[in-house]
Short mmCIF file of N, CA and C in Angstrom, two decimals:
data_model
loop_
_atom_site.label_atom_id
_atom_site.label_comp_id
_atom_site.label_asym_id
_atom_site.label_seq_id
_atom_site.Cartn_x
_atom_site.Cartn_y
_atom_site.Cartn_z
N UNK A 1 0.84 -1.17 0.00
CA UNK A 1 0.00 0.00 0.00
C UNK A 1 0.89 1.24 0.00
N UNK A 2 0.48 2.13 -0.58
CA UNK A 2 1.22 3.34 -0.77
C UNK A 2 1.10 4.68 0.70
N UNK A 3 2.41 5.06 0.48
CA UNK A 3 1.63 5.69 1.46
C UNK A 3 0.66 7.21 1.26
N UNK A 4 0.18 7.63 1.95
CA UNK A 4 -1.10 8.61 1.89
C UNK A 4 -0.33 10.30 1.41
N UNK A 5 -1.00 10.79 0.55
CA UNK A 5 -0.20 12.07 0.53
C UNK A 5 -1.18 13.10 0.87
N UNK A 6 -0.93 13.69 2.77
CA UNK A 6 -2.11 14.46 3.19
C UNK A 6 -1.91 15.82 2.04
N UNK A 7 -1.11 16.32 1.57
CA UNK A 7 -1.14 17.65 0.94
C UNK A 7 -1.81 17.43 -0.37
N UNK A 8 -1.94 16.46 -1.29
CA UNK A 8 -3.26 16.12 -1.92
C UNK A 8 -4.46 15.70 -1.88
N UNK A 9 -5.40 14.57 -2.34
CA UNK A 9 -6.36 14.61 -2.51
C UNK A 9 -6.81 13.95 -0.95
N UNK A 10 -7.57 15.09 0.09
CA UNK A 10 -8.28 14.37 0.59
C UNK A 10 -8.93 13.18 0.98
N UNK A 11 -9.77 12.80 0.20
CA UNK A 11 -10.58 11.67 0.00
C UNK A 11 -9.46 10.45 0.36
N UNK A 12 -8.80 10.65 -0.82
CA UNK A 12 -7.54 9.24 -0.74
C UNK A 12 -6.78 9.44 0.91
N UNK A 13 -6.21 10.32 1.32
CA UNK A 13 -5.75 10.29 2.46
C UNK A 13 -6.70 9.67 3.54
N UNK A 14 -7.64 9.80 3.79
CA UNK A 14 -9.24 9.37 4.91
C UNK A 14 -9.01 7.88 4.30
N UNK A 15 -9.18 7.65 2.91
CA UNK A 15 -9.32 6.11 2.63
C UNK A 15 -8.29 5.17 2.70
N UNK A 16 -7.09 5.54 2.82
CA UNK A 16 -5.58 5.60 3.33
C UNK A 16 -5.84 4.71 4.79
N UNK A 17 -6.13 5.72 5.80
CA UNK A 17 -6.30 5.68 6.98
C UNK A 17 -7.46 4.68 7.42
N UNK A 18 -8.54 4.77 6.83
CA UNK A 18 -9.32 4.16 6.97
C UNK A 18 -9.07 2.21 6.94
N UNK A 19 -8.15 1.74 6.08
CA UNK A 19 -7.78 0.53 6.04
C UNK A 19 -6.75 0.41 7.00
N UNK A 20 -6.02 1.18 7.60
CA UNK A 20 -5.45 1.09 8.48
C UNK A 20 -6.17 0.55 10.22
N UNK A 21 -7.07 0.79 9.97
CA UNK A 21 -8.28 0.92 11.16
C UNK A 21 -9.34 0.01 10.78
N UNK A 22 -9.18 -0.57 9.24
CA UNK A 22 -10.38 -1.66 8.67
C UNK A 22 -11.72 -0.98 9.36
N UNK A 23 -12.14 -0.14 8.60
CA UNK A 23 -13.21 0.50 8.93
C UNK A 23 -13.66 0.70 6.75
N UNK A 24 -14.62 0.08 6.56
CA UNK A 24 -14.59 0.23 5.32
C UNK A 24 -16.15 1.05 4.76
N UNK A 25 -16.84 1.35 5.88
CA UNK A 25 -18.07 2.49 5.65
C UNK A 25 -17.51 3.91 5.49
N UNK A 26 -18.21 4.44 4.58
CA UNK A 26 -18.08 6.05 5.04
C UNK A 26 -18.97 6.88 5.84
N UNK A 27 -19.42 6.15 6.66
CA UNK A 27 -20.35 6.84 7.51
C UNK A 27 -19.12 7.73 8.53
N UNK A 28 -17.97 7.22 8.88
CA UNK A 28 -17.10 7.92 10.07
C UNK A 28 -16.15 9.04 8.78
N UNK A 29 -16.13 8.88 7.94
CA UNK A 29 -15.44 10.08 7.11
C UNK A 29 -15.04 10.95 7.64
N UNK A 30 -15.87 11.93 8.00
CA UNK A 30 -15.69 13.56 8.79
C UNK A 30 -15.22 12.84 9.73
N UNK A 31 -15.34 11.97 11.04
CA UNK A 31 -14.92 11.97 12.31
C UNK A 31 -13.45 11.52 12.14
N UNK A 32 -12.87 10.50 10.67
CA UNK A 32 -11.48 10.37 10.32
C UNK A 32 -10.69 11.73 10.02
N UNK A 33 -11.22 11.91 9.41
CA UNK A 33 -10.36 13.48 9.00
C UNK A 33 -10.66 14.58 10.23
N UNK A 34 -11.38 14.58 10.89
CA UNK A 34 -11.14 15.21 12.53
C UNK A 34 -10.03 14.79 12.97
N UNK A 35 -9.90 13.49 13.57
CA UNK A 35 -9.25 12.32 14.27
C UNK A 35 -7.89 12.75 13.14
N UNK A 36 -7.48 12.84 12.34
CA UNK A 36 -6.37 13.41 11.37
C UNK A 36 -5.19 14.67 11.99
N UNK A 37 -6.26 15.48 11.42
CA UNK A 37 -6.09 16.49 12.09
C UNK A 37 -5.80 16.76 13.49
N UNK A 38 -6.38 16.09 14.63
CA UNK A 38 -6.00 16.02 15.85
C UNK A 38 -4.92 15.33 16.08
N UNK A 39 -4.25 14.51 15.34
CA UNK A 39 -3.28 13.84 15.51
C UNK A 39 -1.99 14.47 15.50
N UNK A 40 -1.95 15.48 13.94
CA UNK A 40 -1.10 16.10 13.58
C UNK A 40 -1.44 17.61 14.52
N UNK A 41 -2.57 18.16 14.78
CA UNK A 41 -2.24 18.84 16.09
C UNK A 41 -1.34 18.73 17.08
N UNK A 42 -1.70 17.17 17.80
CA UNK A 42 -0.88 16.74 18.94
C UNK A 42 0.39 16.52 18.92
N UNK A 43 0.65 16.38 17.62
CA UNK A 43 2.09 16.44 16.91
C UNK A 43 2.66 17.89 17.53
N UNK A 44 1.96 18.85 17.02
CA UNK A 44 2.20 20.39 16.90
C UNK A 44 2.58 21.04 18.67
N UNK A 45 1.46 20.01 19.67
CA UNK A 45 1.66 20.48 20.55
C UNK A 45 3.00 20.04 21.37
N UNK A 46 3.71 19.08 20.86
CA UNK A 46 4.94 18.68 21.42
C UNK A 46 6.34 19.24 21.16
N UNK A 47 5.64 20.40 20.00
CA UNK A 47 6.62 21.31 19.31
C UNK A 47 6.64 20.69 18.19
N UNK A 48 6.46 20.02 17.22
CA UNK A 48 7.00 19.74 15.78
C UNK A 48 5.85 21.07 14.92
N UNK A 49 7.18 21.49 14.07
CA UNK A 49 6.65 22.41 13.33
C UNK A 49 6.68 22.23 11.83
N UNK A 50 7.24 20.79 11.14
CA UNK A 50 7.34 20.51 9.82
C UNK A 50 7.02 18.91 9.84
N UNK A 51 6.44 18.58 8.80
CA UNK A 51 6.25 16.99 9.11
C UNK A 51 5.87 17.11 7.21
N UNK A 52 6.50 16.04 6.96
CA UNK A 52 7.09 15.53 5.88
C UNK A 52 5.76 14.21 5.14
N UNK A 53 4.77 14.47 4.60
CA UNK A 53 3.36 13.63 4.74
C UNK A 53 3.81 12.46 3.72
N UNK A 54 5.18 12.51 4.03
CA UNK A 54 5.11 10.58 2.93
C UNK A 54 6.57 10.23 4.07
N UNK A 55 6.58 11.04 5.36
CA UNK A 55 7.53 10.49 6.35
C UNK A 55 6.67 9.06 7.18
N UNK A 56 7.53 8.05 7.29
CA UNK A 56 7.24 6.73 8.06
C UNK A 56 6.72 7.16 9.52
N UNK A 57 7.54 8.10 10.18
CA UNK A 57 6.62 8.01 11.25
C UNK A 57 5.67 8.68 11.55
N UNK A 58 5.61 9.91 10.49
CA UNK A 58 4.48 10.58 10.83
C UNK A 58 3.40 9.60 10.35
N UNK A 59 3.16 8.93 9.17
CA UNK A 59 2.20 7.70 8.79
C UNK A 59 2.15 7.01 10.42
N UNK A 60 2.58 6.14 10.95
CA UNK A 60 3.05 5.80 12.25
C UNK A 60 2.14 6.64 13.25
N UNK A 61 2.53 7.56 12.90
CA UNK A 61 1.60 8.61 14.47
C UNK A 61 0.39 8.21 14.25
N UNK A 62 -0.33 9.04 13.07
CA UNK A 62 -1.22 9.22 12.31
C UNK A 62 -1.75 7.46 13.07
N UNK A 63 -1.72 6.95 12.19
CA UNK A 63 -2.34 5.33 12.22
C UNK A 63 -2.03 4.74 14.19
N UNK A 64 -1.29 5.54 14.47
CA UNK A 64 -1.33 4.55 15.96
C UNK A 64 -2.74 5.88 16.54
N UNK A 65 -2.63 6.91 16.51
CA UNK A 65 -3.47 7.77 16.81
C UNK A 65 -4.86 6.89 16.90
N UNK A 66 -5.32 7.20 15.53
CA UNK A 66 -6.48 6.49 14.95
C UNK A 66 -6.95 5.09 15.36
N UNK A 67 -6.12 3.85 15.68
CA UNK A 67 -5.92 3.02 16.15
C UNK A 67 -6.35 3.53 17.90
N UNK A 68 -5.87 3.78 18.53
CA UNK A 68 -5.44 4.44 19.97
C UNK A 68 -7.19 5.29 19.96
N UNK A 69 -7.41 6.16 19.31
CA UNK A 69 -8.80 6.72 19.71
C UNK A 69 -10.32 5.22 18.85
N UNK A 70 -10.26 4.81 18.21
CA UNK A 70 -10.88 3.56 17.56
C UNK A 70 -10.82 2.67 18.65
N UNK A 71 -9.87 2.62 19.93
CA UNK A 71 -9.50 1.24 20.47
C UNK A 71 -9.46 -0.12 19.58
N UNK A 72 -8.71 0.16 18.27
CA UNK A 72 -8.77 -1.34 17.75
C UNK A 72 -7.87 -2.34 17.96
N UNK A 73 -8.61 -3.51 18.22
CA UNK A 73 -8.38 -4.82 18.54
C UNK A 73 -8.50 -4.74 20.24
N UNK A 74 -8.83 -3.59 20.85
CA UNK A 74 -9.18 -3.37 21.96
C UNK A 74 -7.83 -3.22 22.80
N UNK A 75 -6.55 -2.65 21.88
CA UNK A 75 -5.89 -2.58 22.80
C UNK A 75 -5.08 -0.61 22.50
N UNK A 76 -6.79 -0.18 23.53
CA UNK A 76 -6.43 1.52 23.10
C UNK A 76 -4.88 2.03 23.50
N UNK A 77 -4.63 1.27 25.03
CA UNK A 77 -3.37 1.22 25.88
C UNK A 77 -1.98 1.60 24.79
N UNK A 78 -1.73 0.38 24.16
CA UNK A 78 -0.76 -0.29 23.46
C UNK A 78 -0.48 1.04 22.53
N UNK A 79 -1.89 2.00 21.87
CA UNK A 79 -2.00 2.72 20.71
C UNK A 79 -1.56 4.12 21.27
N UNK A 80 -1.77 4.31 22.38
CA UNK A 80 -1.49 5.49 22.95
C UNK A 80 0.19 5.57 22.63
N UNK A 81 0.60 4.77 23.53
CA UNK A 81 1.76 4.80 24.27
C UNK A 81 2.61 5.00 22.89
N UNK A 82 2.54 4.03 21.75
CA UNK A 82 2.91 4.17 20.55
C UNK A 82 2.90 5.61 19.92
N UNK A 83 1.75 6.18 20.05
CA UNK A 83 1.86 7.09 19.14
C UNK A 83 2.49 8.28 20.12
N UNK A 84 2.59 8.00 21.44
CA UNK A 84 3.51 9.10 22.02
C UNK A 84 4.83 9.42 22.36
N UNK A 85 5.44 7.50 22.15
CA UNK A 85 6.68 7.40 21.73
C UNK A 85 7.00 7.81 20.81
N UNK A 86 6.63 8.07 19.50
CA UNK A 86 6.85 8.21 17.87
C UNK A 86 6.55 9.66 18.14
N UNK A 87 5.55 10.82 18.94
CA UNK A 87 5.52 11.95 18.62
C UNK A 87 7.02 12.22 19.90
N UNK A 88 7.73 11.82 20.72
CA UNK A 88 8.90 11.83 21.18
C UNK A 88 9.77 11.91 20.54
N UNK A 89 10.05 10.55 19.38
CA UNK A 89 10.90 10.64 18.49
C UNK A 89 11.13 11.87 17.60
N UNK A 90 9.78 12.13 17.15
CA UNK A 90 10.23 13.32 15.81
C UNK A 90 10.15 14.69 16.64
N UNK A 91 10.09 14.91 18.33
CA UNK A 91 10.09 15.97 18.76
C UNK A 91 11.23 16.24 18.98
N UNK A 92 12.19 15.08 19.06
CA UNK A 92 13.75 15.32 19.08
C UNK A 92 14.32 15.88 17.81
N UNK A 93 13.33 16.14 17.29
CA UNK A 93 13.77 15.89 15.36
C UNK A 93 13.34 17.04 14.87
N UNK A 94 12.23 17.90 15.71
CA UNK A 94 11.42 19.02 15.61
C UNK A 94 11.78 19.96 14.04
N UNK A 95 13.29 20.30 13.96
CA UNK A 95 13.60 20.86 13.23
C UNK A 95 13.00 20.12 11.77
N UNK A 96 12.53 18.99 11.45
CA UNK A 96 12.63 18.29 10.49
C UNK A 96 11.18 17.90 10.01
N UNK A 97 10.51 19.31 11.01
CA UNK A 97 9.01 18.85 10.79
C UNK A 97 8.29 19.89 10.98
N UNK A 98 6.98 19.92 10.35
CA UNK A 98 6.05 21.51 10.52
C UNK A 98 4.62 20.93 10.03
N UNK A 99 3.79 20.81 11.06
CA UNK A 99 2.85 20.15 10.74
C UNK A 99 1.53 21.65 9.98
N UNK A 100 2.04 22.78 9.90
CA UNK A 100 1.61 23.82 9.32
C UNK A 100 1.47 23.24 7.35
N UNK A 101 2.26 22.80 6.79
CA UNK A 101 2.85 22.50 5.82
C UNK A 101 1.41 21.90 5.16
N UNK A 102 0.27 21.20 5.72
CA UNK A 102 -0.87 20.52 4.86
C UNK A 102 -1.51 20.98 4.79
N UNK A 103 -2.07 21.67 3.26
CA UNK A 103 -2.70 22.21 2.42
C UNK A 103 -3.91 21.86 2.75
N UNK A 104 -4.60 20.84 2.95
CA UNK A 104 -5.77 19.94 2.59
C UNK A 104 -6.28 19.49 4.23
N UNK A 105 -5.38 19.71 5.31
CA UNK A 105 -5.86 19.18 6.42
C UNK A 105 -5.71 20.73 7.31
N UNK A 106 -6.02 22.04 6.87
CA UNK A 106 -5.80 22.87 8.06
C UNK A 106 -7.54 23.53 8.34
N UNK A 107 -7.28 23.82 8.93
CA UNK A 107 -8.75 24.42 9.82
C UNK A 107 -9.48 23.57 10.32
#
């Protein structure tokens, strides 16, 4: 699978994510691309100010996020901790990231 390019087409990015989470309705659409966006917020709030949308761990955040608020496979625990290790990692990295940068995911 490729990975998702948030600074283009919408749609594909949500449907991206969405198999990540095996969620294959579009009834949660809007609440994915919320859940998106909040991710790469929480990114923002640890200080990262550039994030690179075909970088491995930001994909990584993103999907443990989503995973972590979904509780899938019921292990929300496991999803947290993941995606706050990985927003650790690239906060050491801060310089190398700006989550300002997506066209398609701001407001």
């Amino acid at each position: 699978m490729d990975y998702p390019q948030l600074r283009g087409d919408l749609m594909a990015t949500i449907a991206y994510y969405k198999t990540t989470i095996r969620i294959t309705s579009n009834a949660l659409d809007a609440q994915i691309e919320n859940e998106i966006k909040a991710a790469l917020k929480a990114l923002g709030a640890v200080g990262v100010e550039f994030v690179d949308d075909s970088d491995p761990l930001v994909i990584a955040a993103v999907t443990d996020y989503l995973r972590w608020k979904h509780n899938y496979e019921g292990d929300a625990v496991r999803y947290e901790a993941n995606f706050r290790k990985i927003a650790d990692e690239i906060a050491l990295n801060r310089s190398d990231y700006d989550v300002r940068q997506y066209c398609c995911l701001t407001n």
